Backbone as JSON, one array per atom type, in Angstrom:
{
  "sequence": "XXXXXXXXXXXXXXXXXXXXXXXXXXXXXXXXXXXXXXXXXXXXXXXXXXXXXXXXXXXXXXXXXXXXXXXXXXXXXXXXXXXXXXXXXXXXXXXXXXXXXXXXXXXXXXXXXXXXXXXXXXXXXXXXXXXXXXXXXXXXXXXXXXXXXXXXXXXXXXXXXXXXXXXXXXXXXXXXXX",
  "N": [[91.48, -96.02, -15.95], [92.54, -97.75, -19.03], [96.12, -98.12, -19.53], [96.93, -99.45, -22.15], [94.67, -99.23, -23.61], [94.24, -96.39, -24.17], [96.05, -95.2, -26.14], [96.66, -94.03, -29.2], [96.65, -96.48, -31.93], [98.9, -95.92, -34.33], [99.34, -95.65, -37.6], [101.22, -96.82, -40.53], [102.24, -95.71, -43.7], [101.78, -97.57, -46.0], [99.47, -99.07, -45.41], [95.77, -99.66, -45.44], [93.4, -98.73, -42.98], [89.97, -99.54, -42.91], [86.89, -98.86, -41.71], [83.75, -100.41, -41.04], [80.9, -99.7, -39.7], [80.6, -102.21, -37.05], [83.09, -103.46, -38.48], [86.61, -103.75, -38.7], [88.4, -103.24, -41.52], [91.85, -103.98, -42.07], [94.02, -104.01, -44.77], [97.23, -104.65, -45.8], [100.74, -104.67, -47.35], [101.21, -107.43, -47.08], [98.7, -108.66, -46.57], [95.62, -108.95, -46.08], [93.12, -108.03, -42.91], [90.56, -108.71, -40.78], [88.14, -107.97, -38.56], [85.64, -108.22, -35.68], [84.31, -105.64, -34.01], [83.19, -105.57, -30.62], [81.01, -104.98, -29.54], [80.5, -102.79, -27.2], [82.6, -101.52, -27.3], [84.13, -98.53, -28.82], [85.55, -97.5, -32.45], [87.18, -95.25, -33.78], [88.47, -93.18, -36.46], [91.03, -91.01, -37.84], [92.84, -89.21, -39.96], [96.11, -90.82, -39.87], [95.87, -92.39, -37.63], [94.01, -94.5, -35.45], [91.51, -94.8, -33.34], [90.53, -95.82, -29.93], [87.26, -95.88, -28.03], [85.49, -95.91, -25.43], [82.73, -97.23, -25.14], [80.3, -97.31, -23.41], [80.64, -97.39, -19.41], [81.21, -99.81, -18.03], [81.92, -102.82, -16.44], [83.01, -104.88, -18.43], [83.08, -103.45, -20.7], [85.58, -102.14, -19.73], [87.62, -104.28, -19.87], [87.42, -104.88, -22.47], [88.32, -102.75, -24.02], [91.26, -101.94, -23.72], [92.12, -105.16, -24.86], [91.22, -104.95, -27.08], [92.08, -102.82, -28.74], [94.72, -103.39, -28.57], [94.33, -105.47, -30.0], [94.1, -104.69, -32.79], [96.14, -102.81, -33.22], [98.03, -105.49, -33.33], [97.34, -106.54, -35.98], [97.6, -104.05, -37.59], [100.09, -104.24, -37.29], [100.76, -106.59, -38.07], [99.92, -106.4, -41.32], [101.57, -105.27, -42.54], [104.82, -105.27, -41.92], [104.77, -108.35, -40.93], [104.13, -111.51, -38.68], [106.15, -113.1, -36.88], [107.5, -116.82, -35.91], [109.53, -119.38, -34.6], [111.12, -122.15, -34.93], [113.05, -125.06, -33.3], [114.04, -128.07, -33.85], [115.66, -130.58, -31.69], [117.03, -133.6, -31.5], [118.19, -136.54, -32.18], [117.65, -137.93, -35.1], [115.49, -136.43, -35.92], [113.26, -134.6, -38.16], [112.64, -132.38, -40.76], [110.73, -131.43, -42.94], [108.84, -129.59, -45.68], [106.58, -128.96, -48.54], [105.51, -127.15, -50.45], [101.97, -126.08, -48.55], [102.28, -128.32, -47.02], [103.67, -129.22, -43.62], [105.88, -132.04, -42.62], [106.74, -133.97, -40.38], [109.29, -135.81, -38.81], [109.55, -137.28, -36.65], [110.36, -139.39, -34.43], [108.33, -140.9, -34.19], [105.89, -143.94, -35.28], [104.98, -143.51, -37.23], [105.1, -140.42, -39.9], [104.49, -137.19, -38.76], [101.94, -134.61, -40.0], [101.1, -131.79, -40.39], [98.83, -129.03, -41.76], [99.32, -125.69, -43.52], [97.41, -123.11, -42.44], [95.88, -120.53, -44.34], [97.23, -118.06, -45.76], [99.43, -118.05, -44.2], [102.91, -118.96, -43.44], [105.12, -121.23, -44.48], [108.5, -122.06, -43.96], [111.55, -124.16, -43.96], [114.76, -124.52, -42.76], [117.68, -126.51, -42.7], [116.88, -128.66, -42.07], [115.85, -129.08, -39.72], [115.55, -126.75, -38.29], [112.33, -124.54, -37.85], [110.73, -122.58, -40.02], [107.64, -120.41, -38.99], [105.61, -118.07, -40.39], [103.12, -114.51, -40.85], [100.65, -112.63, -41.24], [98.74, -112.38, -39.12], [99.45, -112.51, -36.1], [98.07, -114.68, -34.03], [97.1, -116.48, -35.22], [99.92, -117.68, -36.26], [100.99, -118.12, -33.96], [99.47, -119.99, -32.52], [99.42, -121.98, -34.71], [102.38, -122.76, -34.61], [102.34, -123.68, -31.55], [101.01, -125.54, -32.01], [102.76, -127.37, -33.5], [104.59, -127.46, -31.67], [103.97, -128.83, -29.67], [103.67, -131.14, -30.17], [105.79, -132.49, -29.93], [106.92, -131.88, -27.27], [110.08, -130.18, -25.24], [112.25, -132.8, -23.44], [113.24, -132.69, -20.07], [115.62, -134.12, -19.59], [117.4, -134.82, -21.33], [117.03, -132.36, -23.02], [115.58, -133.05, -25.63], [113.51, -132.6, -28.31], [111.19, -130.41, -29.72], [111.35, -127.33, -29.81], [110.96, -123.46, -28.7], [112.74, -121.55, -30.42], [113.98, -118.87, -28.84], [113.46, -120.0, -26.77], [114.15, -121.28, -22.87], [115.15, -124.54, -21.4], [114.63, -125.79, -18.95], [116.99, -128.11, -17.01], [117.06, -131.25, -15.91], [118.87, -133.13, -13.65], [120.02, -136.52, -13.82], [118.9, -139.66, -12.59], [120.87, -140.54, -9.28], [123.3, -143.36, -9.65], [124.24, -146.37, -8.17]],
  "CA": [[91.5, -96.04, -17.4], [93.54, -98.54, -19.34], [97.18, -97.57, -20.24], [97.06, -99.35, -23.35], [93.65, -98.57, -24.08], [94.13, -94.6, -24.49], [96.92, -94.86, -27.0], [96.47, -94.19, -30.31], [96.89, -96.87, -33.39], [99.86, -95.21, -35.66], [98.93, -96.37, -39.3], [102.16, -96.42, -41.69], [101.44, -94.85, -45.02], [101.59, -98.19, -46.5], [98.46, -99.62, -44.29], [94.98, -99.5, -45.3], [92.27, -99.02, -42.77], [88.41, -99.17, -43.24], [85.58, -99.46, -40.95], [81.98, -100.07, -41.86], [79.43, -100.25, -38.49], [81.79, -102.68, -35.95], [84.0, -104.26, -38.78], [87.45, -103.23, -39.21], [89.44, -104.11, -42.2], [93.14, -103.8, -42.0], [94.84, -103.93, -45.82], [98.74, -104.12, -46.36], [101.52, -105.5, -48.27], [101.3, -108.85, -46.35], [97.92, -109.43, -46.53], [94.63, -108.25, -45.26], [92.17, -108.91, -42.0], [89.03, -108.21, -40.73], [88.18, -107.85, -37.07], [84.87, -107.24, -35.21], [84.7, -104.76, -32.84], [82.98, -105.52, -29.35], [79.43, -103.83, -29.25], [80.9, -101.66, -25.71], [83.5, -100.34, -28.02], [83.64, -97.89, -30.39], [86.93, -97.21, -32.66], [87.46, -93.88, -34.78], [89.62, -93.04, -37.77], [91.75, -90.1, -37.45], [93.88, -89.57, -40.45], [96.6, -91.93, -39.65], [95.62, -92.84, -36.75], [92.96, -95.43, -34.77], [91.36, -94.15, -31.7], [89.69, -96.63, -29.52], [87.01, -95.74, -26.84], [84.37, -96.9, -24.32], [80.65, -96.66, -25.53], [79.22, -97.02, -21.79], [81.05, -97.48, -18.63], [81.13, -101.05, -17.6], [83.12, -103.82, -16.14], [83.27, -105.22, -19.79], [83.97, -102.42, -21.33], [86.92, -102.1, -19.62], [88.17, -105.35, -20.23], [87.32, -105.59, -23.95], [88.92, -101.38, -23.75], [92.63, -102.65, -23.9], [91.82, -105.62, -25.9], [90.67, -104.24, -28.83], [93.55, -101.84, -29.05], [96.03, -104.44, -28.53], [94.22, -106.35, -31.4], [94.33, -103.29, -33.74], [97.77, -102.73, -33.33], [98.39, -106.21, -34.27], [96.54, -106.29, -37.37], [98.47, -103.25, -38.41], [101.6, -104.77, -37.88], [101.17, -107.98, -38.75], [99.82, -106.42, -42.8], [102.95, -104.47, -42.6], [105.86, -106.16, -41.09], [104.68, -109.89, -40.61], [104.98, -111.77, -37.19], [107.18, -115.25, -37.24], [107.7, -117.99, -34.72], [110.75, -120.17, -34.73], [111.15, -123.29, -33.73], [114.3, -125.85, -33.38], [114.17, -129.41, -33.68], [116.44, -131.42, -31.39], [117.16, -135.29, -31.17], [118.35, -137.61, -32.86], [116.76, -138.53, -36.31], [114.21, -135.19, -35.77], [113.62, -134.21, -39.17], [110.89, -131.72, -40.8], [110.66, -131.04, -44.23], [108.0, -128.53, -46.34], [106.71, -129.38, -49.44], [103.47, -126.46, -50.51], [101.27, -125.85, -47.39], [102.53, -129.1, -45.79], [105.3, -129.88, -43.11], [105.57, -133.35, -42.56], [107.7, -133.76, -39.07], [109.78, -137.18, -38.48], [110.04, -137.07, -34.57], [110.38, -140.85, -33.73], [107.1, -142.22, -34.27], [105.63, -144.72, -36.42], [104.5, -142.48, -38.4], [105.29, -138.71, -40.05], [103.05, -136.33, -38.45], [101.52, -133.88, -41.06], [100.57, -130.47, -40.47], [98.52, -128.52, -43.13], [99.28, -124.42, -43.13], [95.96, -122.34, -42.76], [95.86, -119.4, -45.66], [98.17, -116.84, -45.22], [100.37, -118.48, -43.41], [103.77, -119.9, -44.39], [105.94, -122.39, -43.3], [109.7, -122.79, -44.31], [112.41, -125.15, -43.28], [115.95, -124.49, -43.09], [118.78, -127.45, -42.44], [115.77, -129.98, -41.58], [115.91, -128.96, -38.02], [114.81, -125.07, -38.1], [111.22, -124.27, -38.77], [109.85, -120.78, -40.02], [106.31, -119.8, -39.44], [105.4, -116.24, -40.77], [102.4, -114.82, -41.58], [100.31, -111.36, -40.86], [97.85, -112.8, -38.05], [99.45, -113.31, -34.71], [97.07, -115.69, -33.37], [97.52, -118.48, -36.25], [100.78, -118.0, -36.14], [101.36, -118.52, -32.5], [98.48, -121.44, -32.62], [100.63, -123.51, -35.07], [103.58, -122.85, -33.55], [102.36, -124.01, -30.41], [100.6, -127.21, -32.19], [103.7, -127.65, -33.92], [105.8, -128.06, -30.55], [102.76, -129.65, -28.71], [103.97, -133.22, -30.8], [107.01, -133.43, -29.63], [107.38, -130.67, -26.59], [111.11, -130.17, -25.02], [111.81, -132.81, -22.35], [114.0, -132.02, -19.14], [116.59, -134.72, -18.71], [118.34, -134.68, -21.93], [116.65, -131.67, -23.93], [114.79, -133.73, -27.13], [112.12, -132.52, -28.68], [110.54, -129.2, -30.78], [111.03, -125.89, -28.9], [111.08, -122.2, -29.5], [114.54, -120.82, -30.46], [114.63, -118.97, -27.98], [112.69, -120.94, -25.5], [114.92, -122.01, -22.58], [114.83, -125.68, -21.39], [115.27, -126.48, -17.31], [117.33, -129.42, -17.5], [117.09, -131.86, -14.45], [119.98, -134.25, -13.39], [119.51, -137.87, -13.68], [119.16, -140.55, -11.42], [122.51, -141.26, -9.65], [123.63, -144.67, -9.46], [125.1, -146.9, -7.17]],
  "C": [[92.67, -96.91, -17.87], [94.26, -97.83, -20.14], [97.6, -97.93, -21.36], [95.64, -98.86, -24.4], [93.58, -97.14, -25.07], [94.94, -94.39, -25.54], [96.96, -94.93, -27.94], [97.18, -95.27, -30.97], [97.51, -96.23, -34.35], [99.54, -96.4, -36.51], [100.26, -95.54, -40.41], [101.23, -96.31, -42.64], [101.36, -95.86, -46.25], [100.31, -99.0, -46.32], [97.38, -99.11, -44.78], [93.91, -99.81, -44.43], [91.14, -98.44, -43.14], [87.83, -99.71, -41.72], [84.37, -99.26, -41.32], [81.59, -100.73, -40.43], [80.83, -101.0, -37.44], [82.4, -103.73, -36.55], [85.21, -103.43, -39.34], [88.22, -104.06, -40.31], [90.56, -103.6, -42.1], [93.84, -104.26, -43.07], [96.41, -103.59, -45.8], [99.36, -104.76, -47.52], [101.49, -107.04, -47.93], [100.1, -109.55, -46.27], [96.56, -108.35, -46.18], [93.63, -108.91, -44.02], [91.54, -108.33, -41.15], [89.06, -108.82, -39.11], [86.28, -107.55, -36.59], [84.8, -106.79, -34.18], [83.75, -105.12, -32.19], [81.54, -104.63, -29.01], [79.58, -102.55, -28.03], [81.76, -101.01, -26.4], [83.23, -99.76, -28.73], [85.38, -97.25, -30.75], [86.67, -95.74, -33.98], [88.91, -93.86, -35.65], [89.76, -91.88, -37.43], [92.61, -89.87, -38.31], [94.74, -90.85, -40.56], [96.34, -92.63, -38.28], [94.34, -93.72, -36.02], [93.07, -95.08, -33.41], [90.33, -95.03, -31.44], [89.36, -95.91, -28.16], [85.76, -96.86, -26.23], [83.23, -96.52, -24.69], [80.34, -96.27, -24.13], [80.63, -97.63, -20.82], [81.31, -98.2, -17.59], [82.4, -101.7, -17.57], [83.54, -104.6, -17.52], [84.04, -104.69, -20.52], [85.48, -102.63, -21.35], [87.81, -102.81, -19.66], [88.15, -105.42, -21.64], [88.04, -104.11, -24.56], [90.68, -101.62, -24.71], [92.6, -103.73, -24.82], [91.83, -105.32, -27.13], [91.33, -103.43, -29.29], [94.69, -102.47, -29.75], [95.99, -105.28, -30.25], [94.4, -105.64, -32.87], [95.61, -103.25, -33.87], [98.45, -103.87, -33.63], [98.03, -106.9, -35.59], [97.44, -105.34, -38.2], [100.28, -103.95, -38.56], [101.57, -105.56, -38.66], [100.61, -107.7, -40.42], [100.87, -105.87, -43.01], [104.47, -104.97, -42.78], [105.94, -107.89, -41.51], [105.07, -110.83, -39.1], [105.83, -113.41, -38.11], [108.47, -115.9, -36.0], [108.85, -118.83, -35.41], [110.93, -121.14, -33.83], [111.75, -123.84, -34.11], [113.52, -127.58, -33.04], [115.41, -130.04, -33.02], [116.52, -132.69, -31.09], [117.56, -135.92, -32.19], [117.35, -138.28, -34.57], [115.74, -137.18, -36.76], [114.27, -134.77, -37.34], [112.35, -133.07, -39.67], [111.48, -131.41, -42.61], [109.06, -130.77, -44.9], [107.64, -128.71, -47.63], [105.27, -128.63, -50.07], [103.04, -125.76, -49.34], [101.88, -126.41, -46.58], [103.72, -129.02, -45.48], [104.47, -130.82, -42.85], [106.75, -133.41, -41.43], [108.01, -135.42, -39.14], [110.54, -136.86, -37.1], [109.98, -138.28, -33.8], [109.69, -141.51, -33.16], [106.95, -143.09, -35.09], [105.94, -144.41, -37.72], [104.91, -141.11, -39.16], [103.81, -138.11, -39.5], [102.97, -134.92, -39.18], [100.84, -132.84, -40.54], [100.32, -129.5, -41.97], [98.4, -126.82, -42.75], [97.68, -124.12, -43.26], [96.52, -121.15, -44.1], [96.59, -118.92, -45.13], [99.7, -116.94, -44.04], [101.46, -119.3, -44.03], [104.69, -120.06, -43.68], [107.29, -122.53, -44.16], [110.65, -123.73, -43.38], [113.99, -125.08, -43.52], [117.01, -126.0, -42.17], [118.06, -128.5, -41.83], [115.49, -129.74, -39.66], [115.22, -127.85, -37.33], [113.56, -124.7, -38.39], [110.86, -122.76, -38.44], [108.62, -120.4, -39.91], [106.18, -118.15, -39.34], [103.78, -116.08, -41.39], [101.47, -112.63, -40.81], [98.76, -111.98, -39.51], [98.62, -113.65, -36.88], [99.02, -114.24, -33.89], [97.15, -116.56, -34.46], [98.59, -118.52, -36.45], [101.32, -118.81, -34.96], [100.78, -120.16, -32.79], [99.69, -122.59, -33.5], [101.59, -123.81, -34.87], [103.85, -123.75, -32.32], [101.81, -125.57, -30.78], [101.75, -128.14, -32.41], [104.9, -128.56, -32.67], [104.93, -129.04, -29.67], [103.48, -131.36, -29.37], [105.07, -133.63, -30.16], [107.92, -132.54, -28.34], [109.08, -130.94, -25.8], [111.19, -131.11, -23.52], [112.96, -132.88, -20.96], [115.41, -132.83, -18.64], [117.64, -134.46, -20.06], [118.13, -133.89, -23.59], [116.13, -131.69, -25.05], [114.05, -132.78, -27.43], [112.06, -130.84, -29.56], [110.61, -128.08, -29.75], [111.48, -124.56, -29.8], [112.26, -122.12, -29.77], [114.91, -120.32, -29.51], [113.78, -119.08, -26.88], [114.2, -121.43, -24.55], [114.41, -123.04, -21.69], [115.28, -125.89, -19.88], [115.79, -128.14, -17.33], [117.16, -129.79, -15.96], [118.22, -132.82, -14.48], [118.8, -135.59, -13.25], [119.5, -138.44, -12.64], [120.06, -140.99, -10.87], [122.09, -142.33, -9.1], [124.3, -145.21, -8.56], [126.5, -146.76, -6.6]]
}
């Protein structure tokens, strides 16, 4: 039996859930978001609480078991709380600046490369170097996060580039010389 599986979903008293048939909605202060549940699962309301089990007794199941827990529990946080990724700009010239939805990144191309937030998601910028993403959906946070550093990822001889905060960087020695 899976050990995150079995463990109830605590629902603060700020947190609205619903379920209708195999869609959950998850209502907070941060936002709201909608989930569907897994045809092998089945999830129950409980007061404050979300109880997830196994319809039938399959290798699926028990894979999509834990899952679907995991995803529940971040749904509740993330209308609650909020998750948020951090990421540092280092090098020379690196610049990012926020202006609405968009960052616009100056990372020593031609060009600025333009990222547009999805809904619910928000992007600040502190000292041109720091970027904030926050937002109540774990998974588009992470995602742009990770697109975000994908342009310009950290690279090993003399540490450049877009990484987490606290991401750490294996540096390699250079080539020695004659």
């Amino acid at each position: 039996m899976s050990r995150i599986g079995k463990l109830p979903v605590s629902v603060p008293k700020n947190v609205n859930v619903e379920l209708t048939g195999q869609e959950i909605k998850v209502k907070g202060p941060h936002g709201e978001l909608l989930h569907t549940i897994p045809s092998e699962i089945e999830v129950s309301l409980n007061e404050d609480k979300v109880i997830v089990n196994k319809r039938i007794e399959s290798r699926i199941a028990r894979q999509k078991y834990g899952l679907t827990r995991a995803l529940i529990n971040n749904m509740v946080i993330g209308v609650s709380e909020k998750f948020e990724r951090r990421l540092q700009m280092i090098g020379v010239g690196y610049r990012s600046q926020v202006s609405g939805k968009t960052l616009t990144l100056s990372v020593g191309f031609s060009h600025p490369v333009v990222f547009e937030a999805p809904k619910d998601i928000e992007i600040k910028v502190e000292a041109n170097t720091n970027i904030i993403i926050s937002g109540p959906d774990k998974e588009k946070v992470g995602l742009l996060a990770s697109q975000i550093r994908a342009v310009r990822p950290p690279e090993p001889y003399k540490g450049k580039g877009i990484r987490y905060l606290d991401e750490y960087v294996l540096r390699k020695a250079g080539k020695s010389g004659k």
